[in-house]
Structure formats: C-alpha cells, structure tokens
Coordinates of C-alpha atoms and ligand atoms in Angstrom, one line a residue:
M27 CA 0.0 0.0 0.0
A28 CA 1.4 3.4 -1.0
S29 CA 1.9 5.8 1.9
E30 CA 0.3 9.1 2.0
I31 CA 3.7 10.8 1.6
D32 CA 4.5 8.8 -1.5
S33 CA 1.3 9.7 -3.2
P34 CA 0.4 13.3 -2.4
R35 CA -3.2 14.0 -3.0
T36 CA -3.8 16.5 -5.7
P37 CA -5.6 19.5 -4.1
P38 CA -9.2 19.8 -5.0
R39 CA -9.6 22.0 -8.1
Y40 CA -10.8 25.6 -7.5
R41 CA -14.4 26.1 -8.5
G42 CA -16.1 29.4 -7.8
R43 CA -19.3 31.1 -8.8
F44 CA -21.2 34.3 -9.0
A45 CA -24.8 34.0 -7.8
P46 CA -26.9 37.1 -8.5
S47 CA -30.5 37.4 -7.5
P48 CA -32.6 38.7 -10.3
T49 CA -34.4 41.2 -8.1
G50 CA -32.7 44.1 -10.0
L51 CA -30.2 44.8 -12.8
L52 CA -26.4 44.5 -12.3
H53 CA -25.1 47.6 -10.6
A54 CA -21.6 48.9 -9.8
G55 CA -21.6 46.9 -6.5
S56 CA -22.6 43.6 -8.0
L57 CA -20.2 44.2 -10.9
M58 CA -17.4 44.5 -8.3
T59 CA -18.4 41.2 -6.8
A60 CA -18.5 39.5 -10.2
V61 CA -15.1 40.9 -11.2
G62 CA -13.5 39.9 -7.8
S63 CA -14.9 36.3 -7.8
Y64 CA -14.0 35.9 -11.5
L65 CA -10.4 37.1 -11.2
E66 CA -9.8 35.1 -8.0
A67 CA -11.1 31.9 -9.8
R68 CA -9.1 32.5 -13.0
S69 CA -5.9 33.5 -11.2
R70 CA -6.0 30.2 -9.4
G71 CA -6.6 28.3 -12.6
G72 CA -10.2 27.5 -11.5
E73 CA -13.6 27.4 -12.9
W74 CA -16.2 30.1 -12.5
W75 CA -19.9 29.3 -12.7
L76 CA -23.0 31.4 -12.8
R77 CA -26.1 30.6 -10.7
M78 CA -29.2 32.6 -10.9
E79 CA -30.8 32.8 -7.4
D80 CA -34.4 33.1 -8.6
L81 CA -36.3 31.6 -5.7
D82 CA -38.5 34.5 -4.8
P83 CA -40.5 35.5 -7.9
P84 CA -42.6 38.2 -6.1
R85 CA -39.3 40.1 -5.5
E86 CA -37.9 39.6 -8.9
L87 CA -37.8 42.1 -11.7
P88 CA -39.1 40.6 -14.9
G89 CA -36.4 40.2 -17.5
A90 CA -33.6 40.9 -14.9
A91 CA -32.1 37.4 -15.2
D92 CA -31.6 37.6 -18.9
D93 CA -30.4 41.2 -18.6
I94 CA -27.7 40.2 -16.0
L95 CA -26.4 37.5 -18.3
R96 CA -26.3 39.7 -21.3
T97 CA -24.5 42.4 -19.3
L98 CA -21.9 39.9 -18.0
E99 CA -21.4 38.8 -21.6
V100 CA -20.9 42.4 -22.8
F101 CA -18.3 42.9 -20.1
G102 CA -16.4 39.8 -21.4
F103 CA -17.0 37.4 -18.6
E104 CA -16.7 33.8 -19.7
W105 CA -18.3 31.2 -17.5
D106 CA -18.0 27.5 -17.2
G107 CA -20.9 25.1 -17.7
P108 CA -24.5 26.0 -18.2
V109 CA -26.1 28.7 -16.1
V110 CA -27.8 27.1 -13.1
Y111 CA -31.3 28.3 -12.1
Q112 CA -32.4 27.7 -8.5
S113 CA -36.0 27.8 -9.7
Q114 CA -35.3 24.4 -11.4
R115 CA -33.8 22.8 -8.3
H116 CA -36.6 22.6 -5.8
H117 CA -36.3 18.8 -5.6
L118 CA -32.7 19.2 -4.2
Y119 CA -33.9 21.6 -1.5
Q120 CA -36.8 19.3 -0.7
A121 CA -34.4 16.3 -0.3
A122 CA -32.1 18.3 2.0
L123 CA -35.1 19.4 4.1
Q124 CA -36.3 15.8 4.3
Q125 CA -32.8 14.7 5.5
L126 CA -33.0 17.3 8.2
I127 CA -36.5 16.3 9.2
D128 CA -35.4 12.6 9.4
S129 CA -32.4 13.6 11.5
G130 CA -34.4 15.8 13.8
H131 CA -32.5 18.9 13.1
V132 CA -35.6 20.9 12.0
Y133 CA -39.0 21.4 13.4
P134 CA -42.2 23.0 12.2
C135 CA -43.0 26.5 13.4
S136 CA -46.4 28.2 13.3
C137 CA -45.3 31.5 14.8
S138 CA -46.2 34.6 12.8
R139 CA -43.7 37.3 12.1
K140 CA -45.8 39.7 14.2
E141 CA -45.8 37.3 17.2
I142 CA -42.0 37.1 17.0
T143 CA -41.2 40.7 16.5
S144 CA -43.5 41.9 19.3
V145 CA -41.5 39.9 21.9
A146 CA -38.1 38.8 20.5
R147 CA -34.9 40.7 21.0
R148 CA -32.8 41.8 18.0
G149 CA -29.7 39.8 17.1
V150 CA -27.0 40.5 14.5
D151 CA -29.4 40.0 11.6
G152 CA -33.0 40.5 12.6
Y153 CA -34.9 39.1 15.5
V154 CA -33.7 36.1 17.5
Y155 CA -36.4 33.5 17.4
P156 CA -37.2 32.5 21.0
G157 CA -37.7 28.8 20.2
W158 CA -41.4 28.7 21.1
C159 CA -42.2 25.8 18.7
R160 CA -39.1 23.8 19.5
G161 CA -41.1 21.3 21.5
G162 CA -44.1 21.3 19.1
C163 CA -46.1 23.9 17.2
R164 CA -47.5 26.5 19.6
S165 CA -50.6 27.2 17.6
Q166 CA -52.8 25.6 14.9
R167 CA -52.3 27.3 11.6
D168 CA -52.8 26.0 8.0
S169 CA -49.2 26.5 7.1
H170 CA -46.0 26.4 9.0
A171 CA -42.3 27.1 8.4
W172 CA -39.5 24.7 9.0
R173 CA -36.8 26.0 11.4
L174 CA -33.3 24.6 11.9
R175 CA -32.2 24.2 15.5
V176 CA -28.9 26.0 16.4
D177 CA -26.5 25.4 19.2
D178 CA -25.3 27.7 22.0
A179 CA -21.7 27.5 20.8
A180 CA -19.4 29.4 18.6
V181 CA -19.4 28.8 14.9
A182 CA -16.1 30.2 13.7
F183 CA -14.2 30.4 10.4
V184 CA -11.4 32.4 8.9
D185 CA -12.4 34.5 5.9
R186 CA -9.6 34.9 3.4
L187 CA -10.1 38.7 3.3
Q188 CA -11.9 39.6 6.5
G189 CA -10.0 37.3 8.8
P190 CA -11.4 35.4 11.8
Y191 CA -15.2 35.7 12.2
Q192 CA -17.5 33.9 14.6
Q193 CA -21.1 33.9 15.9
N194 CA -22.9 32.1 18.6
L195 CA -26.0 31.2 16.6
A196 CA -28.2 30.6 19.6
Q197 CA -27.5 34.1 20.9
D198 CA -26.9 36.0 17.7
I199 CA -29.4 34.5 15.3
G200 CA -31.7 31.9 16.9
D201 CA -33.3 28.9 15.2
F202 CA -33.7 30.0 11.6
V203 CA -36.1 29.3 8.8
L204 CA -35.2 26.9 5.9
L205 CA -38.7 26.7 4.3
R206 CA -41.0 29.7 4.8
A207 CA -44.7 29.2 5.7
D208 CA -45.6 30.7 2.3
G209 CA -43.7 27.8 0.6
F210 CA -40.6 29.7 -0.5
W211 CA -37.2 28.2 0.2
A212 CA -34.9 30.3 2.3
Y213 CA -31.6 31.5 0.8
Q214 CA -29.6 29.9 3.6
L215 CA -30.7 26.4 2.6
A216 CA -30.6 26.8 -1.1
V217 CA -27.2 28.3 -1.2
V218 CA -25.7 25.5 0.9
V219 CA -27.3 22.8 -1.1
D220 CA -26.3 24.3 -4.4
D221 CA -22.7 25.2 -3.4
A222 CA -22.2 21.6 -2.3
E223 CA -24.0 19.9 -5.2
Q224 CA -22.1 22.0 -7.7
G225 CA -18.8 21.2 -5.9
M226 CA -17.9 24.8 -5.1
S227 CA -14.5 24.9 -3.4
D228 CA -14.4 28.7 -2.8
I229 CA -17.1 31.3 -2.2
V230 CA -16.2 34.8 -3.1
R231 CA -19.0 37.3 -2.6
G232 CA -20.0 40.6 -1.0
A233 CA -19.3 41.4 2.6
D234 CA -23.1 41.8 3.3
L235 CA -23.2 38.0 3.4
L236 CA -20.5 37.6 6.0
V237 CA -23.2 37.6 8.7
S238 CA -24.9 34.7 6.9
T239 CA -21.9 32.5 6.7
P240 CA -22.0 30.9 10.2
R241 CA -25.6 29.9 9.5
Q242 CA -24.5 28.3 6.2
I243 CA -21.7 26.4 8.0
H244 CA -24.2 25.1 10.5
V245 CA -26.5 23.9 7.7
Q246 CA -23.5 22.2 6.1
R247 CA -22.6 20.4 9.3
C248 CA -26.2 19.3 9.9
L249 CA -26.3 17.9 6.3
G250 CA -22.8 16.4 6.5
L251 CA -21.5 18.6 3.7
P252 CA -18.0 20.1 3.4
T253 CA -17.4 23.7 4.1
P254 CA -15.8 25.7 1.2
G255 CA -13.4 28.5 1.6
Y256 CA -14.9 31.9 2.1
C257 CA -13.8 35.3 1.0
H258 CA -16.0 38.4 1.5
L259 CA -15.2 41.3 -0.8
P260 CA -15.7 44.9 0.3
L261 CA -19.2 46.4 -0.4
L262 CA -19.8 49.5 -2.4
V263 CA -21.8 51.9 -0.2
N264 CA -23.6 55.2 -0.9
Q265 CA -23.1 58.4 1.0
A266 CA -25.3 57.1 3.8
G267 CA -23.1 54.1 4.2
E268 CA -25.8 51.8 2.8
K269 CA -25.0 48.9 0.5
L270 CA -25.8 49.7 -3.2
S271 CA -28.9 47.7 -4.0
K272 CA -32.3 48.0 -5.6
Q273 CA -33.6 49.2 -2.3
T274 CA -31.1 52.0 -2.2
L275 CA -31.8 52.9 -5.8
A276 CA -28.5 51.8 -7.3
P277 CA -28.3 52.7 -10.9
A278 CA -27.8 49.8 -13.3
I279 CA -24.3 49.7 -14.8
D280 CA -23.9 51.2 -18.2
A281 CA -23.2 48.4 -20.7
A282 CA -22.3 51.0 -23.3
A283 CA -19.3 52.1 -21.1
V284 CA -17.7 48.8 -20.5
E285 CA -14.1 50.0 -20.3
F286 CA -14.9 52.8 -17.9
E287 CA -17.1 50.5 -15.6
L288 CA -14.6 47.7 -15.6
R289 CA -11.6 50.0 -14.8
Q290 CA -13.7 51.5 -12.0
A291 CA -14.6 48.1 -10.6
L292 CA -10.9 47.1 -10.6
Q293 CA -9.9 50.3 -8.9
R294 CA -12.4 49.8 -6.2
L295 CA -10.9 46.4 -5.7
G296 CA -7.5 48.0 -5.2
H297 CA -6.2 47.3 -8.7
H298 CA -5.2 50.2 -10.9
P299 CA -4.6 49.4 -14.6
P300 CA -2.2 51.8 -16.3
A301 CA -3.7 54.3 -18.7
E302 CA -2.3 52.4 -21.7
C303 CA -4.8 49.6 -21.0
R304 CA -7.8 50.9 -22.8
S305 CA -9.8 48.1 -24.4
R306 CA -11.8 45.5 -22.6
A307 CA -9.4 42.8 -23.6
E308 CA -6.3 44.8 -22.4
L309 CA -8.0 45.6 -19.1
W310 CA -8.8 41.9 -18.5
Q311 CA -5.4 40.8 -19.5
W312 CA -3.7 43.3 -17.1
A313 CA -6.2 42.3 -14.3
G314 CA -5.6 38.6 -14.9
A315 CA -1.8 39.1 -14.6
H316 CA -1.9 41.4 -11.6
W317 CA -4.8 40.2 -9.5
S318 CA -4.0 39.6 -5.9
L319 CA -6.4 39.4 -2.9
A320 CA -3.6 41.2 -0.9
R321 CA -4.4 44.4 -2.8
V322 CA -8.2 44.3 -2.1
P323 CA -9.4 46.6 0.6
H324 CA -11.3 45.1 3.5
G325 CA -13.7 47.8 4.5
P326 CA -16.6 49.3 2.6
C327 CA -15.8 51.2 -0.5
P328 CA -17.6 54.6 -0.9
L329 CA -19.3 55.2 -4.2
Ligands
LIG24 N1 -27.9 35.8 -4.4 C1 -27.1 36.5 -3.4 C2 -27.2 38.0 -3.8 O1 -27.4 38.4 -4.9 C3 -25.7 36.1 -3.4 C4 -25.6 34.8 -2.8 C5 -24.2 34.3 -2.5 O2 -23.2 34.7 -3.2 O3 -24.0 33.4 -1.7 O4 -26.9 38.8 -2.9

C-alpha cells in the first residue's frame, strides 16, 4: 500500500461562482463582486460558474435574469458550464429538508412574524427566534415554516479577506427558517445545497453575506457537507453608508461604457490598470496578470 507521503493528494480544483438574485439589474456593487470572484477563480486556474438565485418570484424584476447574463457577456466574462437556475432545483432543497427532518435537526414552526417581532430581541441579523415551537407547534395554523435548531456554541471560520469571524448562533441569530410558511425556500438552505451539489470549493461574494456564513456552515454540518473556503469582498456603499442595491436605488451599470465601468470596478478592488490599458481585452489581460487578494481593501468602499 502506498503511503500518503509517497502519493500526495492533488488538491481539489478551485471552483467558484457568481450567484446574483434577479431582483434588479447588475449595478456597480454587483459588478465589483462579479469581477472579484471571476479574477480570483481564474488567477487560481479555477472554474467560474453562474447561478441565478431566482427563488423569490414576487421580489424579482421581470427580465432581470436575462439582462444580467447579457450584461456579463458584454463585459467579457466567460463562465464554465451552463447557467444554473435555482427555480429548477426545488427537488434538491426538498431532499435536503427531508434529510434534516429525518435527523431531527428541523421542526415545524407556526409563529407569525408579528408574534415574534413583538417579543423577541434583536440579534445580529434581525430578531432572535425565542424557540417557542421547539417542543411542538404552539398554535394551529394552516401553514408552517421549518426551522433549523442551532447550538449555544461558537461557529467560527477564517475569511480569506476579512480574517477570523464567529457567531454564537443561539445568541446572535436563533433557530432559523429553511422553508418559509408561504412555501418559498430560504436562501440559507438553497445556497448551501447548491454550493455543495455544484462542488464549489471557494465562495467569493459581497461582505453583506459575512453575517450569513455561520448559518451556512451550520447547515453544512447538519447535512454532513464540506465547508468551502470563504472570501467576502468589500461592499460598495452610498453616502449614507448603505450597500448599493435595488432598495437604495443603485443605478444599473452602463453596458455602453464597459471599459470605464470595468476600470472603476478594478480600482475599487484595489487594482489600478495603467492608462495604456484601454480596451476591454487589455483591461482583463492586465487584471488577470496582476490580480491579488492582498491588494483588495477590507472595508466598505464609498461610491
Ligand atoms: N444571491 C445573493 C445576492 O445576490 C448572493 C448569494 C451568494 O453569493 O451566496 O446577494
């Protein structure tokens, strides 16, 4: 039998993704995230996939998914594999939920939002659910959500850009919803199931999702899935310090000004292409040769 030293394991191949929600068009903030995750994947010889996170039709903007893909194409992004749509993967989320029901990790919850918000205290990302339905549904209602039990212990990881980060899920978050009472899958479940099923080795995304990562690690552990590497890129914020988003009325990026927008995204990520790099191809070539996470700022980036 060959020893482990004689036959070093080849490290798992880098596979990353960009996973926009089609609730709005691509804006300067989401372009920054796309550029950062793309360059990180390519500079490590890895793959880069696209996943459309279209699980919440009422919040979606009609046509946004196609528009995002077209815009990415115009900017010169080249992705691997077919685009994956979460709306076509409900069976995977259902199977994961069933596994968690069978293992006793989740329980049905009939509490309304109003009941919770009137009593619960605020945690790091909304109200901390007080666990009322842990021992059985408190009230009879037609529909109920499924919540995942969390532990009173630290969930910690080291982000490749933001450094060590941890939460005590019981104190900071509370048992959280995986399937909403209205039948919609929660982001926290879908993202974990998809990242694992697609074999993602590294997640590079916006820093607004740092606060979600301990929940996702907990879901991974409950499902027996591996934890990928995480890297949370700086957020682009407006004058009020708010993340650029549809809610803060971020303008869509101008697909007619590709070189300008691309240069600006690179600069915001701490990379400054020389003036001679003018064309899209020259900018990408320079960025591919010079990309380094060490240059990327950690904190929010003002617009
Ligand atoms: N769909 C999420 C968003 O647009 C990103 C999810 C992720 O990268 O994990 O904010």
